[in-house]
């Protein structure tokens, strides 16, 4: 795996620093202005795999587009790799690579030509370009000379990742990178992204596949209605819910919950199957198993379900907010 990351990958403790960032879009045709971001303060640690989550219209794309220089902020500050996005614009742009949600690839160029063109736009000298290394890393060596229009959707996604890495940025932003990608190609893409992270690249991911975020990200921020409503390690976020489910199947054909088990939050799903809902911080699974045994029941099957990121996400984003969400860019 080629080391695409900046050699000073961990010279900065924070890869991205956002302080009181705000964005208000002007109203159109008599409509009031839209506050897309409301004083968001956020730090993405260097070397992390950071998830930025939120419902549609929450403010994610506005935030990313401000970092990428596509949207002008209304207030606040933002720094990428220590460079202010306005005062040190060129350095900040070189420190970030953005993989957009849309497949914006010129169909009449080959992957090699597109990477060379992108490197030229970033001012990378020909002697320093890693076109062949990047093509190999994203699995497009065989297709290097084919027109981009002939590539599959998954190949185009990987080509976008390659384009974002031509200038070896220490920060890589992935905006819904697996939308519409099949399972096999999704796994291949994540395998490559993990290798990038291992080489020192900081990953900032937005996705609606919450199971991916839970598996991949070590820290997660959640935005809703333009506000930052949560930011913590993935493990700490999951612990907030403090909920667990245990489904127990017993050999006895019981048609009601035994009296000795009513002290638990338990329901009879069907004859012989009991479902317990409990907070693991206060009730241990062993207590339930002991109670089942004392009730004279014989366990023949048992499954548990831990709290998932989707549960905490829905809980946090279900709160109403009178303000509108993102602006016209999504």
PDB file of C-alpha atoms in Angstrom:
ATOM      1  CA  UNK A   1       0.000   0.000   0.000  1.00  0.00           C
ATOM      2  CA  UNK A   2       1.553   3.300  -1.021  1.00  0.00           C
ATOM      3  CA  UNK A   3       1.776   5.910   1.699  1.00  0.00           C
ATOM      4  CA  UNK A   4      -0.446   8.650   0.327  1.00  0.00           C
ATOM      5  CA  UNK A   5      -0.608  10.548   3.602  1.00  0.00           C
ATOM      6  CA  UNK A   6       1.406  13.630   4.234  1.00  0.00           C
ATOM      7  CA  UNK A   7       4.676  12.649   5.893  1.00  0.00           C
ATOM      8  CA  UNK A   8       3.773  14.938   8.787  1.00  0.00           C
ATOM      9  CA  UNK A   9       0.483  13.100   9.220  1.00  0.00           C
ATOM     10  CA  UNK A  10       0.310  13.595  12.968  1.00  0.00           C
ATOM     11  CA  UNK A  11       2.089  16.934  13.249  1.00  0.00           C
ATOM     12  CA  UNK A  12      -1.331  18.427  14.061  1.00  0.00           C
ATOM     13  CA  UNK A  13      -3.483  17.038  16.845  1.00  0.00           C
ATOM     14  CA  UNK A  14      -6.585  18.218  14.998  1.00  0.00           C
ATOM     15  CA  UNK A  15      -7.118  17.490  11.316  1.00  0.00           C
ATOM     16  CA  UNK A  16     -10.193  19.729  11.126  1.00  0.00           C
ATOM     17  CA  UNK A  17     -11.176  22.469  13.570  1.00  0.00           C
ATOM     18  CA  UNK A  18     -14.552  24.191  13.324  1.00  0.00           C
ATOM     19  CA  UNK A  19     -15.528  26.979  15.725  1.00  0.00           C
ATOM     20  CA  UNK A  20     -19.018  28.549  15.843  1.00  0.00           C
ATOM     21  CA  UNK A  21     -19.511  27.853  12.152  1.00  0.00           C
ATOM     22  CA  UNK A  22     -22.707  29.308  10.748  1.00  0.00           C
ATOM     23  CA  UNK A  23     -24.301  29.483   7.322  1.00  0.00           C
ATOM     24  CA  UNK A  24     -27.479  31.339   6.359  1.00  0.00           C
ATOM     25  CA  UNK A  25     -28.856  31.095   2.842  1.00  0.00           C
ATOM     26  CA  UNK A  26     -30.875  34.109   1.664  1.00  0.00           C
ATOM     27  CA  UNK A  27     -34.556  33.598   1.072  1.00  0.00           C
ATOM     28  CA  UNK A  28     -35.940  33.429  -2.449  1.00  0.00           C
ATOM     29  CA  UNK A  29     -39.283  34.583  -3.809  1.00  0.00           C
ATOM     30  CA  UNK A  30     -40.473  35.995  -0.531  1.00  0.00           C
ATOM     31  CA  UNK A  31     -39.250  33.059   1.558  1.00  0.00           C
ATOM     32  CA  UNK A  32     -37.352  33.784   4.799  1.00  0.00           C
ATOM     33  CA  UNK A  33     -33.596  33.110   5.051  1.00  0.00           C
ATOM     34  CA  UNK A  34     -32.564  29.544   5.880  1.00  0.00           C
ATOM     35  CA  UNK A  35     -30.050  28.894   8.657  1.00  0.00           C
ATOM     36  CA  UNK A  36     -28.293  25.772   7.441  1.00  0.00           C
ATOM     37  CA  UNK A  37     -25.619  25.703  10.178  1.00  0.00           C
ATOM     38  CA  UNK A  38     -26.075  27.151  13.653  1.00  0.00           C
ATOM     39  CA  UNK A  39     -22.836  27.841  15.511  1.00  0.00           C
ATOM     40  CA  UNK A  40     -21.314  24.387  15.003  1.00  0.00           C
ATOM     41  CA  UNK A  41     -18.110  23.715  16.947  1.00  0.00           C
ATOM     42  CA  UNK A  42     -16.347  20.483  16.081  1.00  0.00           C
ATOM     43  CA  UNK A  43     -12.866  18.941  16.129  1.00  0.00           C
ATOM     44  CA  UNK A  44     -11.795  15.981  13.991  1.00  0.00           C
ATOM     45  CA  UNK A  45      -8.692  14.396  15.578  1.00  0.00           C
ATOM     46  CA  UNK A  46      -5.766  13.674  13.250  1.00  0.00           C
ATOM     47  CA  UNK A  47      -5.578  10.026  12.238  1.00  0.00           C
ATOM     48  CA  UNK A  48      -9.188   9.284  13.152  1.00  0.00           C
ATOM     49  CA  UNK A  49     -11.997   7.679  11.183  1.00  0.00           C
ATOM     50  CA  UNK A  50     -14.667  10.276  11.916  1.00  0.00           C
ATOM     51  CA  UNK A  51     -18.354   9.925  11.085  1.00  0.00           C
ATOM     52  CA  UNK A  52     -20.543  12.958  10.374  1.00  0.00           C
ATOM     53  CA  UNK A  53     -24.153  11.821  10.483  1.00  0.00           C
ATOM     54  CA  UNK A  54     -27.550  13.428  10.220  1.00  0.00           C
ATOM     55  CA  UNK A  55     -30.909  13.195   8.451  1.00  0.00           C
ATOM     56  CA  UNK A  56     -31.413  14.616   4.976  1.00  0.00           C
ATOM     57  CA  UNK A  57     -31.300  18.409   5.202  1.00  0.00           C
ATOM     58  CA  UNK A  58     -29.458  18.403   8.524  1.00  0.00           C
ATOM     59  CA  UNK A  59     -26.486  20.502   7.379  1.00  0.00           C
ATOM     60  CA  UNK A  60     -23.835  17.901   6.536  1.00  0.00           C
ATOM     61  CA  UNK A  61     -23.319  18.853   2.899  1.00  0.00           C
ATOM     62  CA  UNK A  62     -23.225  22.543   3.735  1.00  0.00           C
ATOM     63  CA  UNK A  63     -20.468  21.907   6.270  1.00  0.00           C
ATOM     64  CA  UNK A  64     -18.454  19.784   3.836  1.00  0.00           C
ATOM     65  CA  UNK A  65     -18.883  22.286   1.014  1.00  0.00           C
ATOM     66  CA  UNK A  66     -17.618  25.077   3.272  1.00  0.00           C
ATOM     67  CA  UNK A  67     -14.504  23.021   4.027  1.00  0.00           C
ATOM     68  CA  UNK A  68     -14.064  22.304   0.310  1.00  0.00           C
ATOM     69  CA  UNK A  69     -14.376  25.981  -0.597  1.00  0.00           C
ATOM     70  CA  UNK A  70     -17.623  25.558  -2.531  1.00  0.00           C
ATOM     71  CA  UNK A  71     -19.799  27.477  -0.050  1.00  0.00           C
ATOM     72  CA  UNK A  72     -18.888  30.705   1.777  1.00  0.00           C
ATOM     73  CA  UNK A  73     -19.542  30.592   5.505  1.00  0.00           C
ATOM     74  CA  UNK A  74     -21.660  33.283   7.145  1.00  0.00           C
ATOM     75  CA  UNK A  75     -19.860  33.227  10.497  1.00  0.00           C
ATOM     76  CA  UNK A  76     -17.331  31.321  12.552  1.00  0.00           C
ATOM     77  CA  UNK A  77     -13.973  29.774  11.721  1.00  0.00           C
ATOM     78  CA  UNK A  78     -12.714  26.608  10.076  1.00  0.00           C
ATOM     79  CA  UNK A  79      -9.195  25.202   9.778  1.00  0.00           C
ATOM     80  CA  UNK A  80      -7.918  22.173   7.878  1.00  0.00           C
ATOM     81  CA  UNK A  81      -4.619  20.767   9.077  1.00  0.00           C
ATOM     82  CA  UNK A  82      -4.080  24.038  10.932  1.00  0.00           C
ATOM     83  CA  UNK A  83      -4.736  26.249   7.882  1.00  0.00           C
ATOM     84  CA  UNK A  84      -7.593  28.757   7.962  1.00  0.00           C
ATOM     85  CA  UNK A  85      -9.854  28.085   4.985  1.00  0.00           C
ATOM     86  CA  UNK A  86      -9.834  31.802   4.049  1.00  0.00           C
ATOM     87  CA  UNK A  87      -6.524  33.270   5.215  1.00  0.00           C
ATOM     88  CA  UNK A  88      -4.527  30.189   4.119  1.00  0.00           C
ATOM     89  CA  UNK A  89      -6.828  29.144   1.307  1.00  0.00           C
ATOM     90  CA  UNK A  90      -4.285  27.402  -0.923  1.00  0.00           C
ATOM     91  CA  UNK A  91      -2.717  25.412   1.915  1.00  0.00           C
ATOM     92  CA  UNK A  92      -6.134  24.442   3.265  1.00  0.00           C
ATOM     93  CA  UNK A  93      -7.283  23.211  -0.164  1.00  0.00           C
ATOM     94  CA  UNK A  94      -4.132  21.145  -0.597  1.00  0.00           C
ATOM     95  CA  UNK A  95      -4.691  19.547   2.816  1.00  0.00           C
ATOM     96  CA  UNK A  96      -8.087  18.101   1.899  1.00  0.00           C
ATOM     97  CA  UNK A  97      -9.387  15.692  -0.700  1.00  0.00           C
ATOM     98  CA  UNK A  98     -13.143  15.413  -1.229  1.00  0.00           C
ATOM     99  CA  UNK A  99     -14.934  12.423  -2.734  1.00  0.00           C
ATOM    100  CA  UNK A 100     -18.332  13.853  -3.731  1.00  0.00           C
ATOM    101  CA  UNK A 101     -21.624  12.043  -3.599  1.00  0.00           C
ATOM    102  CA  UNK A 102     -22.255  12.663  -7.297  1.00  0.00           C
ATOM    103  CA  UNK A 103     -20.369  10.728  -9.982  1.00  0.00           C
ATOM    104  CA  UNK A 104     -18.844  13.803 -11.667  1.00  0.00           C
ATOM    105  CA  UNK A 105     -16.439  12.135 -14.084  1.00  0.00           C
ATOM    106  CA  UNK A 106     -15.802  13.226 -17.669  1.00  0.00           C
ATOM    107  CA  UNK A 107     -16.845  10.161 -19.724  1.00  0.00           C
ATOM    108  CA  UNK A 108     -14.390  10.915 -22.552  1.00  0.00           C
ATOM    109  CA  UNK A 109     -11.259  10.709 -20.411  1.00  0.00           C
ATOM    110  CA  UNK A 110      -9.499   7.568 -19.229  1.00  0.00           C
ATOM    111  CA  UNK A 111      -8.746   6.992 -15.531  1.00  0.00           C
ATOM    112  CA  UNK A 112      -5.059   7.709 -16.162  1.00  0.00           C
ATOM    113  CA  UNK A 113      -5.852  10.950 -17.969  1.00  0.00           C
ATOM    114  CA  UNK A 114      -8.260  12.039 -15.235  1.00  0.00           C
ATOM    115  CA  UNK A 115      -5.702  11.447 -12.488  1.00  0.00           C
ATOM    116  CA  UNK A 116      -3.008  13.267 -14.459  1.00  0.00           C
ATOM    117  CA  UNK A 117      -5.356  16.176 -15.105  1.00  0.00           C
ATOM    118  CA  UNK A 118      -6.349  16.361 -11.436  1.00  0.00           C
ATOM    119  CA  UNK A 119      -2.701  16.287 -10.355  1.00  0.00           C
ATOM    120  CA  UNK A 120      -1.946  19.108 -12.778  1.00  0.00           C
ATOM    121  CA  UNK A 121      -4.773  21.206 -11.371  1.00  0.00           C
ATOM    122  CA  UNK A 122      -3.219  20.833  -7.919  1.00  0.00           C
ATOM    123  CA  UNK A 123       0.208  21.787  -9.257  1.00  0.00           C
ATOM    124  CA  UNK A 124       1.792  18.409  -8.551  1.00  0.00           C
ATOM    125  CA  UNK A 125       5.065  18.209 -10.557  1.00  0.00           C
ATOM    126  CA  UNK A 126       5.159  15.331 -13.043  1.00  0.00           C
ATOM    127  CA  UNK A 127       8.116  13.795 -11.246  1.00  0.00           C
ATOM    128  CA  UNK A 128       6.088  13.625  -8.030  1.00  0.00           C
ATOM    129  CA  UNK A 129       2.875  12.195  -9.448  1.00  0.00           C
ATOM    130  CA  UNK A 130       1.731   8.750  -8.310  1.00  0.00           C
ATOM    131  CA  UNK A 131      -0.758   7.987 -11.054  1.00  0.00           C
ATOM    132  CA  UNK A 132       0.181   4.333 -11.510  1.00  0.00           C
ATOM    133  CA  UNK A 133       0.391   3.748  -7.753  1.00  0.00           C
ATOM    134  CA  UNK A 134      -3.058   5.217  -7.225  1.00  0.00           C
ATOM    135  CA  UNK A 135      -4.563   3.246 -10.110  1.00  0.00           C
ATOM    136  CA  UNK A 136      -3.161   0.054  -8.604  1.00  0.00           C
ATOM    137  CA  UNK A 137      -4.379   0.964  -5.118  1.00  0.00           C
ATOM    138  CA  UNK A 138      -7.959   1.550  -6.270  1.00  0.00           C
ATOM    139  CA  UNK A 139      -7.934  -1.544  -8.471  1.00  0.00           C
ATOM    140  CA  UNK A 140      -8.110   0.237 -11.832  1.00  0.00           C
ATOM    141  CA  UNK A 141      -4.784  -0.689 -13.427  1.00  0.00           C
ATOM    142  CA  UNK A 142      -6.462  -2.858 -16.081  1.00  0.00           C
ATOM    143  CA  UNK A 143      -8.960  -0.085 -16.881  1.00  0.00           C
ATOM    144  CA  UNK A 144      -6.348   2.719 -16.872  1.00  0.00           C
ATOM    145  CA  UNK A 145      -6.661   3.275 -20.625  1.00  0.00           C
ATOM    146  CA  UNK A 146     -10.400   2.713 -21.000  1.00  0.00           C
ATOM    147  CA  UNK A 147     -12.866   5.569 -21.353  1.00  0.00           C
ATOM    148  CA  UNK A 148     -14.481   6.456 -18.019  1.00  0.00           C
ATOM    149  CA  UNK A 149     -17.916   5.934 -19.554  1.00  0.00           C
ATOM    150  CA  UNK A 150     -17.150   2.222 -19.832  1.00  0.00           C
ATOM    151  CA  UNK A 151     -16.484   1.827 -16.092  1.00  0.00           C
ATOM    152  CA  UNK A 152     -19.030   0.293 -13.749  1.00  0.00           C
ATOM    153  CA  UNK A 153     -20.568   2.361 -10.967  1.00  0.00           C
ATOM    154  CA  UNK A 154     -18.275   0.823  -8.374  1.00  0.00           C
ATOM    155  CA  UNK A 155     -15.196   1.519 -10.504  1.00  0.00           C
ATOM    156  CA  UNK A 156     -16.246   5.142 -10.914  1.00  0.00           C
ATOM    157  CA  UNK A 157     -16.593   5.447  -7.129  1.00  0.00           C
ATOM    158  CA  UNK A 158     -13.046   4.142  -6.701  1.00  0.00           C
ATOM    159  CA  UNK A 159     -11.807   6.496  -9.405  1.00  0.00           C
ATOM    160  CA  UNK A 160     -13.293   9.414  -7.445  1.00  0.00           C
ATOM    161  CA  UNK A 161     -11.316   8.284  -4.399  1.00  0.00           C
ATOM    162  CA  UNK A 162      -8.186   8.169  -6.548  1.00  0.00           C
ATOM    163  CA  UNK A 163      -8.816  11.679  -7.888  1.00  0.00           C
ATOM    164  CA  UNK A 164      -9.160  12.984  -4.332  1.00  0.00           C
ATOM    165  CA  UNK A 165      -5.773  11.496  -3.401  1.00  0.00           C
ATOM    166  CA  UNK A 166      -3.572  12.735  -6.267  1.00  0.00           C
ATOM    167  CA  UNK A 167      -2.124  15.567  -4.152  1.00  0.00           C
ATOM    168  CA  UNK A 168      -1.572  13.309  -1.093  1.00  0.00           C
ATOM    169  CA  UNK A 169      -3.877  15.220   1.278  1.00  0.00           C
ATOM    170  CA  UNK A 170      -3.750  14.310   4.971  1.00  0.00           C
ATOM    171  CA  UNK A 171      -7.552  14.690   5.218  1.00  0.00           C
ATOM    172  CA  UNK A 172      -9.991  12.741   3.022  1.00  0.00           C
ATOM    173  CA  UNK A 173     -13.720  13.527   3.019  1.00  0.00           C
ATOM    174  CA  UNK A 174     -16.072  10.790   1.799  1.00  0.00           C
ATOM    175  CA  UNK A 175     -19.592  12.062   1.100  1.00  0.00           C
ATOM    176  CA  UNK A 176     -21.918   9.052   0.815  1.00  0.00           C
ATOM    177  CA  UNK A 177     -19.216   7.027  -0.998  1.00  0.00           C
ATOM    178  CA  UNK A 178     -21.160   3.740  -1.117  1.00  0.00           C
ATOM    179  CA  UNK A 179     -24.519   5.063  -2.328  1.00  0.00           C
ATOM    180  CA  UNK A 180     -25.697   2.663  -5.013  1.00  0.00           C
ATOM    181  CA  UNK A 181     -22.642   0.397  -4.702  1.00  0.00           C
ATOM    182  CA  UNK A 182     -23.186  -3.354  -4.384  1.00  0.00           C
ATOM    183  CA  UNK A 183     -21.993  -5.327  -1.366  1.00  0.00           C
ATOM    184  CA  UNK A 184     -18.816  -6.755  -2.928  1.00  0.00           C
ATOM    185  CA  UNK A 185     -17.591  -3.389  -4.219  1.00  0.00           C
ATOM    186  CA  UNK A 186     -18.545  -1.738  -0.944  1.00  0.00           C
ATOM    187  CA  UNK A 187     -16.303  -4.136   0.945  1.00  0.00           C
ATOM    188  CA  UNK A 188     -13.477  -3.535  -1.521  1.00  0.00           C
ATOM    189  CA  UNK A 189     -13.829   0.222  -1.141  1.00  0.00           C
ATOM    190  CA  UNK A 190     -13.796   0.056   2.670  1.00  0.00           C
ATOM    191  CA  UNK A 191     -10.767  -2.211   2.586  1.00  0.00           C
ATOM    192  CA  UNK A 192      -8.922   0.433   0.596  1.00  0.00           C
ATOM    193  CA  UNK A 193     -10.098   3.285   2.839  1.00  0.00           C
ATOM    194  CA  UNK A 194      -8.932   1.393   5.940  1.00  0.00           C
ATOM    195  CA  UNK A 195      -5.504   1.067   4.356  1.00  0.00           C
ATOM    196  CA  UNK A 196      -5.482   4.805   3.722  1.00  0.00           C
ATOM    197  CA  UNK A 197      -6.257   5.422   7.381  1.00  0.00           C
ATOM    198  CA  UNK A 198      -3.489   3.022   8.421  1.00  0.00           C
ATOM    199  CA  UNK A 199      -1.087   5.040   6.257  1.00  0.00           C
ATOM    200  CA  UNK A 200      -1.937   8.183   8.251  1.00  0.00           C
ATOM    201  CA  UNK A 201      -4.862   9.724   6.370  1.00  0.00           C
ATOM    202  CA  UNK A 202      -7.674  11.217   8.456  1.00  0.00           C
ATOM    203  CA  UNK A 203     -11.066  10.066   7.166  1.00  0.00           C
ATOM    204  CA  UNK A 204     -14.236  12.161   7.473  1.00  0.00           C
ATOM    205  CA  UNK A 205     -17.262  10.118   6.406  1.00  0.00           C
ATOM    206  CA  UNK A 206     -20.894  10.993   5.826  1.00  0.00           C
ATOM    207  CA  UNK A 207     -23.246   8.096   5.217  1.00  0.00           C
ATOM    208  CA  UNK A 208     -26.840   6.990   5.670  1.00  0.00           C
ATOM    209  CA  UNK A 209     -25.659   3.401   6.194  1.00  0.00           C
ATOM    210  CA  UNK A 210     -25.457   3.610   9.971  1.00  0.00           C
ATOM    211  CA  UNK A 211     -24.153   0.062  10.338  1.00  0.00           C
ATOM    212  CA  UNK A 212     -21.131   1.118   8.264  1.00  0.00           C
ATOM    213  CA  UNK A 213     -20.524   4.131  10.480  1.00  0.00           C
ATOM    214  CA  UNK A 214     -20.818   1.984  13.616  1.00  0.00           C
ATOM    215  CA  UNK A 215     -18.300  -0.531  12.273  1.00  0.00           C
ATOM    216  CA  UNK A 216     -15.790   1.878  10.724  1.00  0.00           C
ATOM    217  CA  UNK A 217     -15.791   5.080  12.770  1.00  0.00           C
ATOM    218  CA  UNK A 218     -13.996   5.555  16.071  1.00  0.00           C
ATOM    219  CA  UNK A 219     -15.711   8.917  16.657  1.00  0.00           C
ATOM    220  CA  UNK A 220     -19.098  10.170  15.483  1.00  0.00           C
ATOM    221  CA  UNK A 221     -20.797  13.569  15.347  1.00  0.00           C
ATOM    222  CA  UNK A 222     -24.523  13.935  14.707  1.00  0.00           C
ATOM    223  CA  UNK A 223     -26.033  17.083  13.188  1.00  0.00           C
ATOM    224  CA  UNK A 224     -29.751  17.838  13.152  1.00  0.00           C
ATOM    225  CA  UNK A 225     -31.511  21.020  11.984  1.00  0.00           C
ATOM    226  CA  UNK A 226     -28.108  22.659  11.547  1.00  0.00           C
ATOM    227  CA  UNK A 227     -27.026  22.057  15.136  1.00  0.00           C
ATOM    228  CA  UNK A 228     -24.425  19.682  16.521  1.00  0.00           C
ATOM    229  CA  UNK A 229     -26.434  17.470  18.896  1.00  0.00           C
ATOM    230  CA  UNK A 230     -23.844  14.791  19.734  1.00  0.00           C
ATOM    231  CA  UNK A 231     -20.116  14.197  19.363  1.00  0.00           C
ATOM    232  CA  UNK A 232     -18.329  11.354  21.105  1.00  0.00           C
ATOM    233  CA  UNK A 233     -16.593   8.049  20.585  1.00  0.00           C
ATOM    234  CA  UNK A 234     -18.782   5.442  18.943  1.00  0.00           C
ATOM    235  CA  UNK A 235     -18.646   3.289  22.065  1.00  0.00           C
ATOM    236  CA  UNK A 236     -19.732   6.155  24.331  1.00  0.00           C
ATOM    237  CA  UNK A 237     -22.639   7.042  22.057  1.00  0.00           C
ATOM    238  CA  UNK A 238     -23.910   3.476  22.122  1.00  0.00           C
ATOM    239  CA  UNK A 239     -23.703   3.409  25.905  1.00  0.00           C
ATOM    240  CA  UNK A 240     -25.985   6.436  26.135  1.00  0.00           C
ATOM    241  CA  UNK A 241     -29.016   4.355  25.268  1.00  0.00           C
ATOM    242  CA  UNK A 242     -28.302   1.783  28.006  1.00  0.00           C
ATOM    243  CA  UNK A 243     -30.669  -0.757  26.460  1.00  0.00           C
ATOM    244  CA  UNK A 244     -30.432  -4.422  25.661  1.00  0.00           C
ATOM    245  CA  UNK A 245     -32.869  -7.049  24.445  1.00  0.00           C
ATOM    246  CA  UNK A 246     -32.777 -10.744  25.272  1.00  0.00           C
ATOM    247  CA  UNK A 247     -35.057 -13.249  23.536  1.00  0.00           C
ATOM    248  CA  UNK A 248     -35.382 -16.575  25.320  1.00  0.00           C
ATOM    249  CA  UNK A 249     -37.095 -19.678  23.957  1.00  0.00           C
ATOM    250  CA  UNK A 250     -38.080 -22.271  26.561  1.00  0.00           C
ATOM    251  CA  UNK A 251     -39.148 -25.856  26.076  1.00  0.00           C
ATOM    252  CA  UNK A 252     -42.312 -25.365  28.116  1.00  0.00           C
ATOM    253  CA  UNK A 253     -45.329 -24.170  26.093  1.00  0.00           C
ATOM    254  CA  UNK A 254     -46.189 -21.277  28.394  1.00  0.00           C
ATOM    255  CA  UNK A 255     -48.973 -18.937  27.266  1.00  0.00           C
ATOM    256  CA  UNK A 256     -48.410 -16.180  29.841  1.00  0.00           C
ATOM    257  CA  UNK A 257     -45.485 -14.592  31.682  1.00  0.00           C
ATOM    258  CA  UNK A 258     -44.813 -16.453  34.962  1.00  0.00           C
ATOM    259  CA  UNK A 259     -45.546 -14.341  38.052  1.00  0.00           C
ATOM    260  CA  UNK A 260     -41.921 -14.545  39.239  1.00  0.00           C
ATOM    261  CA  UNK A 261     -40.711 -12.835  36.037  1.00  0.00           C
ATOM    262  CA  UNK A 262     -43.076  -9.865  36.079  1.00  0.00           C
ATOM    263  CA  UNK A 263     -40.488  -7.829  37.985  1.00  0.00           C
ATOM    264  CA  UNK A 264     -38.636  -7.565  34.657  1.00  0.00           C
ATOM    265  CA  UNK A 265     -39.761  -5.673  31.567  1.00  0.00           C
ATOM    266  CA  UNK A 266     -40.738  -8.841  29.707  1.00  0.00           C
ATOM    267  CA  UNK A 267     -43.314  -9.762  27.105  1.00  0.00           C
ATOM    268  CA  UNK A 268     -44.507 -13.052  25.695  1.00  0.00           C
ATOM    269  CA  UNK A 269     -43.816 -12.897  21.974  1.00  0.00           C
ATOM    270  CA  UNK A 270     -45.468 -16.249  21.356  1.00  0.00           C
ATOM    271  CA  UNK A 271     -46.000 -19.418  23.410  1.00  0.00           C
ATOM    272  CA  UNK A 272     -42.620 -20.445  24.764  1.00  0.00           C
ATOM    273  CA  UNK A 273     -40.760 -17.268  23.727  1.00  0.00           C
ATOM    274  CA  UNK A 274     -40.015 -14.441  26.175  1.00  0.00           C
ATOM    275  CA  UNK A 275     -38.487 -11.099  25.252  1.00  0.00           C
ATOM    276  CA  UNK A 276     -36.716  -9.115  27.993  1.00  0.00           C
ATOM    277  CA  UNK A 277     -35.886  -5.403  27.675  1.00  0.00           C
ATOM    278  CA  UNK A 278     -33.454  -4.138  30.287  1.00  0.00           C
ATOM    279  CA  UNK A 279     -30.703  -1.591  31.013  1.00  0.00           C
ATOM    280  CA  UNK A 280     -27.391  -3.511  31.182  1.00  0.00           C
ATOM    281  CA  UNK A 281     -25.954  -0.927  33.569  1.00  0.00           C
ATOM    282  CA  UNK A 282     -28.478  -1.984  36.240  1.00  0.00           C
ATOM    283  CA  UNK A 283     -29.561  -5.506  35.343  1.00  0.00           C
ATOM    284  CA  UNK A 284     -27.169  -8.301  34.359  1.00  0.00           C
ATOM    285  CA  UNK A 285     -28.119 -11.084  31.971  1.00  0.00           C
ATOM    286  CA  UNK A 286     -27.240 -13.589  34.675  1.00  0.00           C
ATOM    287  CA  UNK A 287     -30.052 -12.251  36.882  1.00  0.00           C
ATOM    288  CA  UNK A 288     -32.587 -12.981  34.171  1.00  0.00           C
ATOM    289  CA  UNK A 289     -31.180 -16.446  33.513  1.00  0.00           C
ATOM    290  CA  UNK A 290     -31.285 -17.242  37.222  1.00  0.00           C
ATOM    291  CA  UNK A 291     -34.902 -16.067  37.421  1.00  0.00           C
ATOM    292  CA  UNK A 292     -35.827 -18.289  34.475  1.00  0.00           C
ATOM    293  CA  UNK A 293     -34.218 -21.278  36.121  1.00  0.00           C
ATOM    294  CA  UNK A 294     -35.956 -20.545  39.443  1.00  0.00           C
ATOM    295  CA  UNK A 295     -39.248 -20.380  37.571  1.00  0.00           C
ATOM    296  CA  UNK A 296     -38.668 -23.965  36.435  1.00  0.00           C
ATOM    297  CA  UNK A 297     -38.177 -23.071  32.777  1.00  0.00           C
ATOM    298  CA  UNK A 298     -35.734 -24.859  30.460  1.00  0.00           C
ATOM    299  CA  UNK A 299     -33.897 -22.640  28.001  1.00  0.00           C
ATOM    300  CA  UNK A 300     -33.465 -24.131  24.530  1.00  0.00           C
ATOM    301  CA  UNK A 301     -32.414 -20.974  22.656  1.00  0.00           C
ATOM    302  CA  UNK A 302     -31.229 -17.499  23.557  1.00  0.00           C
ATOM    303  CA  UNK A 303     -30.336 -14.423  21.526  1.00  0.00           C
ATOM    304  CA  UNK A 304     -29.384 -10.903  22.583  1.00  0.00           C
ATOM    305  CA  UNK A 305     -29.450  -7.588  20.789  1.00  0.00           C
ATOM    306  CA  UNK A 306     -27.248  -4.712  21.901  1.00  0.00           C
ATOM    307  CA  UNK A 307     -28.113  -1.072  21.342  1.00  0.00           C
ATOM    308  CA  UNK A 308     -27.129  -0.027  17.828  1.00  0.00           C
ATOM    309  CA  UNK A 309     -26.134   3.308  16.370  1.00  0.00           C
ATOM    310  CA  UNK A 310     -29.446   3.452  14.535  1.00  0.00           C
ATOM    311  CA  UNK A 311     -31.299   3.395  17.873  1.00  0.00           C
ATOM    312  CA  UNK A 312     -29.388   6.321  19.361  1.00  0.00           C
ATOM    313  CA  UNK A 313     -29.489   8.187  16.028  1.00  0.00           C
ATOM    314  CA  UNK A 314     -33.286   7.952  15.872  1.00  0.00           C
ATOM    315  CA  UNK A 315     -33.604   8.948  19.497  1.00  0.00           C
ATOM    316  CA  UNK A 316     -31.425  12.034  19.099  1.00  0.00           C
ATOM    317  CA  UNK A 317     -32.820  13.218  15.757  1.00  0.00           C
ATOM    318  CA  UNK A 318     -36.491  12.698  16.582  1.00  0.00           C
ATOM    319  CA  UNK A 319     -36.644  16.001  18.481  1.00  0.00           C
ATOM    320  CA  UNK A 320     -38.638  18.667  16.587  1.00  0.00           C
ATOM    321  CA  UNK A 321     -37.031  21.944  15.629  1.00  0.00           C
ATOM    322  CA  UNK A 322     -38.801  24.962  14.259  1.00  0.00           C
ATOM    323  CA  UNK A 323     -35.880  26.009  12.089  1.00  0.00           C
ATOM    324  CA  UNK A 324     -35.314  24.664   8.610  1.00  0.00           C
ATOM    325  CA  UNK A 325     -32.384  22.435   7.741  1.00  0.00           C
ATOM    326  CA  UNK A 326     -29.852  22.749   4.991  1.00  0.00           C
ATOM    327  CA  UNK A 327     -29.743  25.148   2.140  1.00  0.00           C
ATOM    328  CA  UNK A 328     -30.042  24.402  -1.549  1.00  0.00           C
ATOM    329  CA  UNK A 329     -26.947  22.223  -1.724  1.00  0.00           C
ATOM    330  CA  UNK A 330     -28.448  19.470   0.381  1.00  0.00           C
TER     331      UNK A 330
END
